[in-house]
Short mmCIF file of C-alpha atoms and ligand atoms in Angstrom, two decimals:
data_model
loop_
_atom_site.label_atom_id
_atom_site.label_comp_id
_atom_site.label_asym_id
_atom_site.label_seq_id
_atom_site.Cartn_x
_atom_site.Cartn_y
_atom_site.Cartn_z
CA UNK A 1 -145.56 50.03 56.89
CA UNK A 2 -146.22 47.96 60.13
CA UNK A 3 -144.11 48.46 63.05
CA UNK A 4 -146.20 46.31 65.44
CA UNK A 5 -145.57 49.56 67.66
CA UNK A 6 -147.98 52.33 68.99
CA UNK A 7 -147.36 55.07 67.30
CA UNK A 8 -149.28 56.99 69.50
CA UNK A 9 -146.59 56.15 72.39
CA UNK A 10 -143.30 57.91 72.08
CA UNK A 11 -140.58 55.97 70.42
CA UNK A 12 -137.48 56.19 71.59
CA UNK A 13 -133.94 54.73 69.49
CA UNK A 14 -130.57 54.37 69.77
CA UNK A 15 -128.66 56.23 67.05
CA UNK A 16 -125.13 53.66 67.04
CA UNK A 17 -124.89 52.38 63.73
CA UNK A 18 -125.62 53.06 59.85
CA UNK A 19 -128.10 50.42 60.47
CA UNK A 20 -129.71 52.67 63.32
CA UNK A 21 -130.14 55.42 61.16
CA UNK A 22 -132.20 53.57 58.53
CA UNK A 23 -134.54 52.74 61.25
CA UNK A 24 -134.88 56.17 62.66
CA UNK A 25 -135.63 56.85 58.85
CA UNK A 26 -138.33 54.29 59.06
CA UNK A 27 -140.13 55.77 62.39
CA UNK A 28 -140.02 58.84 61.04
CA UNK A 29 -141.97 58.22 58.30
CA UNK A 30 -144.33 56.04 59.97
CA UNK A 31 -145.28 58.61 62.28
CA UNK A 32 -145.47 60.89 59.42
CA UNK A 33 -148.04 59.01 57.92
CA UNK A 34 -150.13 58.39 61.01
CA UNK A 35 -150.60 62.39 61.75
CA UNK A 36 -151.18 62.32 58.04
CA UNK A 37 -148.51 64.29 56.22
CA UNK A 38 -148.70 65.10 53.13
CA UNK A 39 -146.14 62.83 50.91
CA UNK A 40 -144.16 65.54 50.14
CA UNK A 41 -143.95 66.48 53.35
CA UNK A 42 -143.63 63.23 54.94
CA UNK A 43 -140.39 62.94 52.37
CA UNK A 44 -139.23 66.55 53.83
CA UNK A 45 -139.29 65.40 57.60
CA UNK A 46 -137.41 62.14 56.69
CA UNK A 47 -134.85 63.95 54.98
CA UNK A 48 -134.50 66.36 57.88
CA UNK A 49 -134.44 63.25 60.55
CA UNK A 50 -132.03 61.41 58.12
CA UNK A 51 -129.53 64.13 58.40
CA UNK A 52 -129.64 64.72 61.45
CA UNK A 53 -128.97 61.10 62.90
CA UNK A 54 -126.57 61.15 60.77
CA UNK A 55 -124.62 63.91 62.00
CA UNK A 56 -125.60 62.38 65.94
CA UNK A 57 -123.55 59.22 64.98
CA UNK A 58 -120.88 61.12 62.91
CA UNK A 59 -120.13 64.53 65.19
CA UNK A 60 -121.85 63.19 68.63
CA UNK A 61 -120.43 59.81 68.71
CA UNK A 62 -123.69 58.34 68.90
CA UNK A 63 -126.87 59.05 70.77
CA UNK A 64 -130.47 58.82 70.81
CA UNK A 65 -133.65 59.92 68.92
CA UNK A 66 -137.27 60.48 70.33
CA UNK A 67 -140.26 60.60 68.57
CA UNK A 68 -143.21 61.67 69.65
CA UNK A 69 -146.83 63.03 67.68
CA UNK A 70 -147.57 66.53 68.74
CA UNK A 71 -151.26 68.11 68.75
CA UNK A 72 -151.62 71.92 69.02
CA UNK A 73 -155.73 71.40 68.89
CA UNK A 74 -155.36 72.47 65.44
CA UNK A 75 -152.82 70.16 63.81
CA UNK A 76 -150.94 67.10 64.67
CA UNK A 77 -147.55 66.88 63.97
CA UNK A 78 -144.43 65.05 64.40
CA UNK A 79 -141.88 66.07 66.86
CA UNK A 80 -138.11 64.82 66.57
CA UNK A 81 -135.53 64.92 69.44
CA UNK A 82 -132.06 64.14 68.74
CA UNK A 83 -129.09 64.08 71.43
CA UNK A 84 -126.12 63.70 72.22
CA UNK A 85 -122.97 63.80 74.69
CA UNK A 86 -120.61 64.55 72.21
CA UNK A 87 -118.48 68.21 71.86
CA UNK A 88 -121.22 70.25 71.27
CA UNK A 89 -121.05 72.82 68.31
CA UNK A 90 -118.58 75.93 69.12
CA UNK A 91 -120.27 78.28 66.50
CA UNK A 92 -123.94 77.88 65.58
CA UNK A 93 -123.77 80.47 62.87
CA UNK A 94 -121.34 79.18 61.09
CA UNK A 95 -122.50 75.13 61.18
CA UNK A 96 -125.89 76.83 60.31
CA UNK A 97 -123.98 78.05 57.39
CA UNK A 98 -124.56 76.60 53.67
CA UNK A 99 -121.43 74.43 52.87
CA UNK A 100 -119.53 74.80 55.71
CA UNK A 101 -118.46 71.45 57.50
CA UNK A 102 -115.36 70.08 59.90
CA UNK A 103 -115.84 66.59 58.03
CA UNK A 104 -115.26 66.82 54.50
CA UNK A 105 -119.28 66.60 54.05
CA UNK A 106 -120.65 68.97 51.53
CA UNK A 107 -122.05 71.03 54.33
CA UNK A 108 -125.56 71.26 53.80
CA UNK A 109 -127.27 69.08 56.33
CA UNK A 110 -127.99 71.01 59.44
CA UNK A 111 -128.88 74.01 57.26
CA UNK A 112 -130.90 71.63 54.98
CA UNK A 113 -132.67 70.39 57.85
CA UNK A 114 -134.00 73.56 59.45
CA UNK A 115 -135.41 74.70 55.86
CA UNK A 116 -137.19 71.36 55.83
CA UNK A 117 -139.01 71.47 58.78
CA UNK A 118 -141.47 74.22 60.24
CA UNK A 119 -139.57 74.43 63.43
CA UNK A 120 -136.24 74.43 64.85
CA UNK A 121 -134.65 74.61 67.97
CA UNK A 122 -130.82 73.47 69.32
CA UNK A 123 -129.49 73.48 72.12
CA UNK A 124 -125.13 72.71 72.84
CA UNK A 125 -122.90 73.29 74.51
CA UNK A 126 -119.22 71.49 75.28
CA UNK A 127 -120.81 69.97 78.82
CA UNK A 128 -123.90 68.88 77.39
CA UNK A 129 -123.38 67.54 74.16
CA UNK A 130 -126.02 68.35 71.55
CA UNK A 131 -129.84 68.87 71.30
CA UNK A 132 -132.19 69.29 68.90
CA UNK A 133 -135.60 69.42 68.11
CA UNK A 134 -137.49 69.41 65.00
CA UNK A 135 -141.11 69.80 64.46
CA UNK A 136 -143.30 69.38 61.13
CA UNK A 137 -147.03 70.21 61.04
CA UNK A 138 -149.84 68.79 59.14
CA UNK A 139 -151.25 71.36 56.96
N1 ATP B 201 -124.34 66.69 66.73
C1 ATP B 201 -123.27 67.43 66.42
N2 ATP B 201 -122.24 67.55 67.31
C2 ATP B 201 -121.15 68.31 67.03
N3 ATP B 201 -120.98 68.98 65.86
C3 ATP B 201 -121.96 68.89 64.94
C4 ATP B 201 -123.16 68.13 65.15
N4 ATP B 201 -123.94 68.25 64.07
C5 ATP B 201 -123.28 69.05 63.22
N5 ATP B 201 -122.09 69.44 63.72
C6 ATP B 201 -121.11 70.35 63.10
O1 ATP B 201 -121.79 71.15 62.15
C7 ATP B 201 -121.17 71.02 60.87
C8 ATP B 201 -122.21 71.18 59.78
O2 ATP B 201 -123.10 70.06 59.79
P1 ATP B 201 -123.83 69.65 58.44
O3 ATP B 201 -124.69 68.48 58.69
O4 ATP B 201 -124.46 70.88 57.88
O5 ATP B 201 -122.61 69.29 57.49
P2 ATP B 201 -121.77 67.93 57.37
O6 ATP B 201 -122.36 66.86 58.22
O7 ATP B 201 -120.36 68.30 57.64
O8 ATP B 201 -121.97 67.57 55.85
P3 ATP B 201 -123.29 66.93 55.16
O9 ATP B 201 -124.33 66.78 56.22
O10 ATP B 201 -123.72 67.92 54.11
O11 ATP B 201 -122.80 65.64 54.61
C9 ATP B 201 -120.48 69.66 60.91
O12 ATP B 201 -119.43 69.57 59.98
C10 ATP B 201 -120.00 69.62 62.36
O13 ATP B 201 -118.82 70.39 62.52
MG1 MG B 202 -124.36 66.39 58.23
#
């Protein structure tokens, strides 16, 4: 795909719109491919990015996604951001939990999400809104 964008620079994007989430969809992969994911992988981190924007525009009211190429000196990777000002998430455990939503989803996205990725990290609270951050590795 050609973005006419450095991929090497952070990429920042608003997450407003269905439209929005396609292109944080798009990004993903793009960057995906540049630190040279595997396909099934690269499909894996997409999924995981998909979901998640999805809930930032459904549960957060909106927000914004960063995307940035990670190097350890070992691997690259991709590193996704996602935040929001919106309630935050009272119980972690339980959205964490297969099947359980507050919006007549089927439940499995945030827990989806975490299995697809090699690392996962969130940070909410009813102040702050909601943070996460998602990392997949080149193997
Ligand atoms: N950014 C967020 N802000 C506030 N609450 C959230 C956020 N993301 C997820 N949640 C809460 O966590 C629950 C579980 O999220 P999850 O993505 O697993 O399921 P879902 O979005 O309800 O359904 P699905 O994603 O399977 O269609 C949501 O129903 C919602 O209550
Ligand atoms: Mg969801």
């Amino acid at each position: 795909m050609t973005t006419g964008v450095d991929l090497g620079q952070p990429q920042a994007q608003a997450i407003r719109s269905d439209e929005d989430v396609v292109r944080v969809r798009q990004l993903v992969r793009a960057v995906a491919v540049a630190v040279k994911l595997s396909l099934v992988d690269q499909t894996k981190v997409v999924t995981a990015a998909s979901e998640l924007a999805r809930n930032t525009l459904v549960y957060g009211g909106g927000g914004s996604v960063d995307v940035v190429i990670v190097d350890n000196g070992r691997r690259k990777g991709v590193q996704i951001v996602f935040a929001d000002s919106g309630p935050g998430i009272p119980d972690l455990d339980l959205a964490l939990t297969d099947g359980y939503t507050t919006g007549g989803g089927l439940g499995l996205g945030l827990s989806g999400a975490r299995r697809l990725v090699d690392e996962f990290q969130i940070e909410t609270s009813a102040e702050t809104g909601t943070r996460i951050t998602v990392t997949k590795w080149s193997r």
